[in-house]
PDB file of C-alpha atoms in Angstrom:
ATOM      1  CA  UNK A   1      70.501 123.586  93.090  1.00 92.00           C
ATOM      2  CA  UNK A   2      69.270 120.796  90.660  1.00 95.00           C
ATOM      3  CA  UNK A   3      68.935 117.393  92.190  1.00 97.00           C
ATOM      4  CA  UNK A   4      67.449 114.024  91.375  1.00 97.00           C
ATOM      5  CA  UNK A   5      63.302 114.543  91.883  1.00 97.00           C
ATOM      6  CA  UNK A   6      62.996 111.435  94.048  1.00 98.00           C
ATOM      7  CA  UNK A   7      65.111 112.972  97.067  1.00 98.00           C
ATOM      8  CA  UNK A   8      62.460 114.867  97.703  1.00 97.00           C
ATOM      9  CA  UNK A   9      59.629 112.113  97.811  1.00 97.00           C
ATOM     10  CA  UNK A  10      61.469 110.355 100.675  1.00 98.00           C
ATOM     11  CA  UNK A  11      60.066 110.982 104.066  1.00 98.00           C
ATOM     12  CA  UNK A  12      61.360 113.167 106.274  1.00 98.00           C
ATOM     13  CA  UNK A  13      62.594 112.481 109.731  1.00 98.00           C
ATOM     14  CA  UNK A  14      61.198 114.631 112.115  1.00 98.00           C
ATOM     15  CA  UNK A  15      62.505 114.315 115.912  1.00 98.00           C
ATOM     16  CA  UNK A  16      62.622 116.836 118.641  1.00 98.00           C
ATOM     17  CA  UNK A  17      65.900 118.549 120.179  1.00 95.00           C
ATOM     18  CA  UNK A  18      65.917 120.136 123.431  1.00 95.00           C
ATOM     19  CA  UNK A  19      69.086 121.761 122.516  1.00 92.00           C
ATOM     20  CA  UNK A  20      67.932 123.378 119.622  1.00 93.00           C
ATOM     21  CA  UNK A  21      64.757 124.405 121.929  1.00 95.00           C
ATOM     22  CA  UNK A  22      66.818 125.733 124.575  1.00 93.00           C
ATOM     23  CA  UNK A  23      69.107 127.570 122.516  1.00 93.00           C
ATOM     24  CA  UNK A  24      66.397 129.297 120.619  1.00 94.00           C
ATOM     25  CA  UNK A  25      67.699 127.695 117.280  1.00 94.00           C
ATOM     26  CA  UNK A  26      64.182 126.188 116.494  1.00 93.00           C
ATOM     27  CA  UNK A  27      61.171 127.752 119.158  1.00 90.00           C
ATOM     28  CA  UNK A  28      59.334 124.801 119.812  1.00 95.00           C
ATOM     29  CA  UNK A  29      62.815 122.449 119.014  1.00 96.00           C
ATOM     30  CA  UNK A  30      61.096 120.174 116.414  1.00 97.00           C
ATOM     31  CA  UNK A  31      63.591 119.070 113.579  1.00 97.00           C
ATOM     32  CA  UNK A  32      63.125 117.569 110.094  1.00 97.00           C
ATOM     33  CA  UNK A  33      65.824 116.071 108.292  1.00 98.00           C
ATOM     34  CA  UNK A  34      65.119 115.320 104.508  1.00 98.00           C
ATOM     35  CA  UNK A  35      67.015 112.678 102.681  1.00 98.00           C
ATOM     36  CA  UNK A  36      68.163 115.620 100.664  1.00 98.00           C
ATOM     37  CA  UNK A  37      69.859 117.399 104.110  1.00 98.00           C
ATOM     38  CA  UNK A  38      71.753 113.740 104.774  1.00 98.00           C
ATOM     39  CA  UNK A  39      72.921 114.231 101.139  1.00 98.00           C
ATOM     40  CA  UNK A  40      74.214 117.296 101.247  1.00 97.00           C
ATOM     41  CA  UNK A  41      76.208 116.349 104.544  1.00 97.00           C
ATOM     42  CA  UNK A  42      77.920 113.434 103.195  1.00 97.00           C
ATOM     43  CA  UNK A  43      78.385 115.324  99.757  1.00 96.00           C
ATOM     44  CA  UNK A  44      76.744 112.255  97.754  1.00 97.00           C
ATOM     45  CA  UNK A  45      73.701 109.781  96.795  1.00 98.00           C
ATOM     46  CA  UNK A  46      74.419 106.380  96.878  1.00 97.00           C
ATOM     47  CA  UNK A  47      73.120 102.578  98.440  1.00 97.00           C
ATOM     48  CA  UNK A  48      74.843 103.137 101.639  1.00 97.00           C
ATOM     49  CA  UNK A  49      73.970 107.017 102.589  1.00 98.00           C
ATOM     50  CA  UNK A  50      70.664 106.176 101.599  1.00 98.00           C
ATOM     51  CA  UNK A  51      70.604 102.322 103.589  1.00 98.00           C
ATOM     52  CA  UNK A  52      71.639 104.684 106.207  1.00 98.00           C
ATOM     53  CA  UNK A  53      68.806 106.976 106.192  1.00 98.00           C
ATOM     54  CA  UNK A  54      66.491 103.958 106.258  1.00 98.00           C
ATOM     55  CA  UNK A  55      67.885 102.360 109.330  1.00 98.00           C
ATOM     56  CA  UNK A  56      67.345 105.505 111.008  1.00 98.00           C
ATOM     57  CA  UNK A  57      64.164 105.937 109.935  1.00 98.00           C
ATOM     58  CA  UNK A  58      62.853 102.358 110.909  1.00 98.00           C
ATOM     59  CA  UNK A  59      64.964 102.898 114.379  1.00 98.00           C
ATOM     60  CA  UNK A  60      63.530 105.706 115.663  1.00 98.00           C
ATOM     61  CA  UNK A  61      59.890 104.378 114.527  1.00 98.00           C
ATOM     62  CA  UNK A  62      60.663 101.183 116.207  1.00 98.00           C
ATOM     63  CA  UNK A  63      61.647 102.985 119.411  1.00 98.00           C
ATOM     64  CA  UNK A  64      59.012 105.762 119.558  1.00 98.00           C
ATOM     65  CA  UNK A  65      56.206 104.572 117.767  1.00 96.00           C
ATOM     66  CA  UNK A  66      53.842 107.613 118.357  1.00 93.00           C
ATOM     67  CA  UNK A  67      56.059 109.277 119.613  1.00 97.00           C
ATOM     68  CA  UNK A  68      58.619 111.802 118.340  1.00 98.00           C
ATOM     69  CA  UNK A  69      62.391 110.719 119.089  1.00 98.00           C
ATOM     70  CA  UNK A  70      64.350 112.435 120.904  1.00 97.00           C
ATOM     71  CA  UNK A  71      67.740 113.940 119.314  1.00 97.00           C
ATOM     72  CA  UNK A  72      70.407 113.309 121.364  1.00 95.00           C
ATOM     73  CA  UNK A  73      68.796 110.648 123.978  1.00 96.00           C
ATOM     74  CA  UNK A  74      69.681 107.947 121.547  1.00 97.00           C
ATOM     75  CA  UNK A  75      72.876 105.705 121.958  1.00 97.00           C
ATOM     76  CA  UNK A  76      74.194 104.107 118.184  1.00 98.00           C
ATOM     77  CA  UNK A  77      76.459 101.163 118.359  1.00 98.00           C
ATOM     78  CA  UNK A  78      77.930  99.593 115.468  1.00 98.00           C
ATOM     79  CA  UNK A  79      79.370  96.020 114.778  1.00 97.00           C
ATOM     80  CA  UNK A  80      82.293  97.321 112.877  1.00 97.00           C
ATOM     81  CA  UNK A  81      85.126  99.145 113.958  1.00 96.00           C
ATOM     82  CA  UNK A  82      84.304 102.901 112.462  1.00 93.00           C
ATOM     83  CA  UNK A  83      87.175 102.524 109.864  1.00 94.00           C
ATOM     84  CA  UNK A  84      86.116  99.435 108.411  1.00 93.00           C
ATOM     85  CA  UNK A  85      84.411  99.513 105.298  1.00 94.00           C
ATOM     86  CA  UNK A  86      80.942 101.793 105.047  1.00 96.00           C
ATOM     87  CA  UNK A  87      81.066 101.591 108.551  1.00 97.00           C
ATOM     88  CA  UNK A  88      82.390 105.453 108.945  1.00 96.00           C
ATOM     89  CA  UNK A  89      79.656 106.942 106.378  1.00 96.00           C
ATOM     90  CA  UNK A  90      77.229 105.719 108.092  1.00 97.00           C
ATOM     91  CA  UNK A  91      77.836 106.803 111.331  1.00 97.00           C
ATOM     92  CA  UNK A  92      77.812 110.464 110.123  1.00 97.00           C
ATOM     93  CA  UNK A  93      74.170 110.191 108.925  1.00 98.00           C
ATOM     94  CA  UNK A  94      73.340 108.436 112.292  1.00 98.00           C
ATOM     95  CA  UNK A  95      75.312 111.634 114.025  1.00 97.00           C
ATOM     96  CA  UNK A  96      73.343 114.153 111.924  1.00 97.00           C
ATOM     97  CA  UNK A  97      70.071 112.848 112.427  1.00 98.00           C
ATOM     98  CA  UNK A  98      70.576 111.623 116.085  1.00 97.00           C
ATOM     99  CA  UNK A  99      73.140 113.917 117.161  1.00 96.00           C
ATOM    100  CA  UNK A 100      75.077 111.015 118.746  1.00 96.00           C
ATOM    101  CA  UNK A 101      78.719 111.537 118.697  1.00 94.00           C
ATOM    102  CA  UNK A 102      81.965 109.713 120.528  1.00 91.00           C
ATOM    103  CA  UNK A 103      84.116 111.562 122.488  1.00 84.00           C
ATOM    104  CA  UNK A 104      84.023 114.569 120.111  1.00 85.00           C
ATOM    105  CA  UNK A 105      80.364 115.599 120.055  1.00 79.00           C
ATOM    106  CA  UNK A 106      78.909 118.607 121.833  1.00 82.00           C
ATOM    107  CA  UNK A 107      80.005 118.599 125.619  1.00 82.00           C
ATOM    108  CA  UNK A 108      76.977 119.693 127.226  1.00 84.00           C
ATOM    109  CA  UNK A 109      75.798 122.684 129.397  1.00 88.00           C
ATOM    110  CA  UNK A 110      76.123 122.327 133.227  1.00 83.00           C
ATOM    111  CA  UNK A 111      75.380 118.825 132.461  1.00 79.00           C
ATOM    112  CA  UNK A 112      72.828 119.000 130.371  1.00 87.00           C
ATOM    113  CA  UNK A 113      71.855 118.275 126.832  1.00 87.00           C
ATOM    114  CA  UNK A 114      75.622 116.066 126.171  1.00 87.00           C
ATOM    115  CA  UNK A 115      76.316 114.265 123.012  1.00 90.00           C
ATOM    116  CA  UNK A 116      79.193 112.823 124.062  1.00 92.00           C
ATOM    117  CA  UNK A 117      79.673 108.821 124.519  1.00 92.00           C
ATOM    118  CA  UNK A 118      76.463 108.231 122.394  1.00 96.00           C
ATOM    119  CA  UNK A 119      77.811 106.069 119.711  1.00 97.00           C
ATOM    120  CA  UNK A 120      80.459 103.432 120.293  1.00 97.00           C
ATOM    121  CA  UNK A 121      81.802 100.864 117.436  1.00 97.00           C
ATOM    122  CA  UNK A 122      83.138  97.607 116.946  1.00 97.00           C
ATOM    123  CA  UNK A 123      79.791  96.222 119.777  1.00 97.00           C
ATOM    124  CA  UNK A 124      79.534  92.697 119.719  1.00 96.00           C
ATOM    125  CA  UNK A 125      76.143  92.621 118.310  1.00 96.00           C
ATOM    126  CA  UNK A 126      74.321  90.757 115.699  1.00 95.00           C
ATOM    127  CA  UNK A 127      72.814  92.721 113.394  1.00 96.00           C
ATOM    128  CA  UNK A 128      74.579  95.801 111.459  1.00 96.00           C
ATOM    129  CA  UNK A 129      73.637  98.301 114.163  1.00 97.00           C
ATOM    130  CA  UNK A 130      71.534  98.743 117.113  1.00 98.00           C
ATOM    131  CA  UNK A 131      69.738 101.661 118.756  1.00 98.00           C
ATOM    132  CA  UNK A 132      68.553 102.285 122.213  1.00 98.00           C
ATOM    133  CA  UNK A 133      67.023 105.276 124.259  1.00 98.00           C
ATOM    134  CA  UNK A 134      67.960 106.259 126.971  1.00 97.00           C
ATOM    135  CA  UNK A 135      65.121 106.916 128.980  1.00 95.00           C
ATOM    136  CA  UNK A 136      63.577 103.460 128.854  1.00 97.00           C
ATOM    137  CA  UNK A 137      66.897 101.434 127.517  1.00 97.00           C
ATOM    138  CA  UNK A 138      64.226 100.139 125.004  1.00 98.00           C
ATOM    139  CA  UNK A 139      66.703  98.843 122.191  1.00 98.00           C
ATOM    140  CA  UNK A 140      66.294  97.890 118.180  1.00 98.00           C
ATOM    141  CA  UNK A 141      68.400  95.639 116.012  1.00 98.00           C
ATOM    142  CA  UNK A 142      69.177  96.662 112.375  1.00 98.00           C
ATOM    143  CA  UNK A 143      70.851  95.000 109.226  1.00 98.00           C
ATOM    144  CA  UNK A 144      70.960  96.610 106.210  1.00 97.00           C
ATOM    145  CA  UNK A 145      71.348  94.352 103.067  1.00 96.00           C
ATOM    146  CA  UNK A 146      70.704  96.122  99.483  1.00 96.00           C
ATOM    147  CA  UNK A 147      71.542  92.784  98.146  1.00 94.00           C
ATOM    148  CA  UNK A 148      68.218  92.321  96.387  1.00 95.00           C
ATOM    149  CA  UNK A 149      68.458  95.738  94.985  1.00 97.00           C
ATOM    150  CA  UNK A 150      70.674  94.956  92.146  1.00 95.00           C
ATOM    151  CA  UNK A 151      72.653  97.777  89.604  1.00 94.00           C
ATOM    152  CA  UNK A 152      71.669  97.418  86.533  1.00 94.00           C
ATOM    153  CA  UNK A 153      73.464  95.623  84.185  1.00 94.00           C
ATOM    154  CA  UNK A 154      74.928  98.338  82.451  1.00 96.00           C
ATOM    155  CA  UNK A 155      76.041  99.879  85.448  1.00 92.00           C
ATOM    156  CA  UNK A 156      79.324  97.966  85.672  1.00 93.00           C
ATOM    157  CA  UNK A 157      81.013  99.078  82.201  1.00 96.00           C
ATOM    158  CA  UNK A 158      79.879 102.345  82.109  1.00 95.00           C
ATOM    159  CA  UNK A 159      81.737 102.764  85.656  1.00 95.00           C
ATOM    160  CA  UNK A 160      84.940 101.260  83.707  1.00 95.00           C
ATOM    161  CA  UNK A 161      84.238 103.601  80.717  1.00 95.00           C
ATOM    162  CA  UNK A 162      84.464 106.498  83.293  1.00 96.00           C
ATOM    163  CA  UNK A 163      86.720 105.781  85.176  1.00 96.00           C
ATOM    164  CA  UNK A 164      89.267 105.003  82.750  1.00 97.00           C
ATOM    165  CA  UNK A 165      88.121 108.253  80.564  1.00 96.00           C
ATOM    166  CA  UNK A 166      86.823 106.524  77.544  1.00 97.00           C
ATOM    167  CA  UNK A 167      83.074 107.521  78.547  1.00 96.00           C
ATOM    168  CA  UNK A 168      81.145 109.680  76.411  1.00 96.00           C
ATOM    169  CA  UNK A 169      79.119 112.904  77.563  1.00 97.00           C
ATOM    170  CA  UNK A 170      75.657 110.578  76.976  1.00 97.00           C
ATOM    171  CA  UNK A 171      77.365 107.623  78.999  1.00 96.00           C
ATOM    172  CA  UNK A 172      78.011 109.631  81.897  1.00 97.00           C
ATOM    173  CA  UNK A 173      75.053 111.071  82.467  1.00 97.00           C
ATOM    174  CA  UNK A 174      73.307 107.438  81.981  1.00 97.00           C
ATOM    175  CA  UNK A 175      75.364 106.235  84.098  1.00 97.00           C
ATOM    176  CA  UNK A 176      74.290 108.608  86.856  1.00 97.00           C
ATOM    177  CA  UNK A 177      70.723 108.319  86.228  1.00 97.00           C
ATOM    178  CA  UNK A 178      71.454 104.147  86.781  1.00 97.00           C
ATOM    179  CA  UNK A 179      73.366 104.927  89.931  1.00 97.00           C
ATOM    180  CA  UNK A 180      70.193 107.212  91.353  1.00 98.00           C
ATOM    181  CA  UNK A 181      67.670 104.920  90.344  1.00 97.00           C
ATOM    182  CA  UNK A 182      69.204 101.914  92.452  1.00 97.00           C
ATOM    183  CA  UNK A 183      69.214 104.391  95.076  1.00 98.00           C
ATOM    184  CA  UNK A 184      65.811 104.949  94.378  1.00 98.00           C
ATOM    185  CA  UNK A 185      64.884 101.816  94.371  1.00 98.00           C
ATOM    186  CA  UNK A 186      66.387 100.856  97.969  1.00 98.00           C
ATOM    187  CA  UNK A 187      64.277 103.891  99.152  1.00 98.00           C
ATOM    188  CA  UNK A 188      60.831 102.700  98.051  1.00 97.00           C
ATOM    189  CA  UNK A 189      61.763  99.268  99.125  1.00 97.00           C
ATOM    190  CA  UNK A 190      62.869  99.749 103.082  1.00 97.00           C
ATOM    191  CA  UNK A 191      60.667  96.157 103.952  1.00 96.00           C
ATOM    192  CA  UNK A 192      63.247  94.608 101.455  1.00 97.00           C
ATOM    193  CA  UNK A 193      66.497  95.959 102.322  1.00 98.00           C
ATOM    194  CA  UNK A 194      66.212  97.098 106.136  1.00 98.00           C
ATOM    195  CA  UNK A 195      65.693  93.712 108.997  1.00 97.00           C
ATOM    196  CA  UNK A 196      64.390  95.194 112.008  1.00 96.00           C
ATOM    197  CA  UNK A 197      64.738  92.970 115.701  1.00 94.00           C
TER     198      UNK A 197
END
């Protein structure tokens, strides 16, 4: 599989599962996720999977600190109502990485180890998100804004070229390398695009 070379420069997210433990999936239950593993599982690269990845990132270091998080101890509330705009997308990297689902997440065993009722939308919050464990109820804010990340200028008509088939073989593929390198960009710049309260 050939992918952009940057994906693989991002940190990782490592966190530990007590599910996973339990189950024998991984012996000691300690998980990475790779910004390549979030790609995969939304099926693309762009601004929002990766502002997504940030977020979680910067949450779960703002919770833990020296600690490693905890997959599924972690509830995920969201200002906008799941269907509205990005909204959806990024709940399913916050559900990959945190295992926090609604009412259709894993159920449990003998009451232990549930996923269910950990992430809950349209919260009247102010910020894009928030984050909060459950053991301490310690809780984060999060906005993401990519706003200062700008496309480059280009970007815009070789989208139109594309899209209404008039794009050459060369425009396409500089049009993806201008779409990853934004995305790279918001990456190596989480202090710019991520606010943390």
């Amino acid at each position: 599989m050939t992918y952009p070379k940057f994906f693989d420069s991002v940190e990782p997210i490592k966190l530990y599962d007590p599910l996973s433990e339990f189950l024998g999936a991984v012996d000691d239950g300690i998980i990475e996720f790779s910004y390549l593993d979030v790609v995969k599982n939304a099926g693309h690269s762009c601004p929002t999977v990766a502002g997504a990845y940030l977020m979680a990132q910067v949450g779960l270091k703002a919770l833990y600190r020296d600690e490693i998080p905890q997959r599924g101890d972690i509830l995920v509330r969201f200002a906008d109502d799941e269907i509205n705009g990005v909204t959806g997308v990024i709940a399913n990297v916050f559900s990959q990485i945190t295992g926090a689902m609604k009412e259709n997440g894993f159920k449990g065993i003998d009451k232990e180890f549930s996923r269910v009722g950990l992430m809950a939308f349209a919260q009247e919050i102010n910020a894009t998100m928030e984050m909060q464990r459950l053991d301490n109820s310690k809780t984060v804010s999060l906005t993401y804004d990519p706003g200062s990340i700008q496309p480059d200028p280009k970007h815009k008509e070789l989208l139109g070229k594309i899209l209404h088939k008039q794009a050459t073989y060369d425009e396409k593929r500089e049009f993806k390398t201008l779409w990853q390198k934004r995305v790279a960009d918001i990456l190596n710049n989480a202090d710019k695009v991520i606010i943390l309260k």
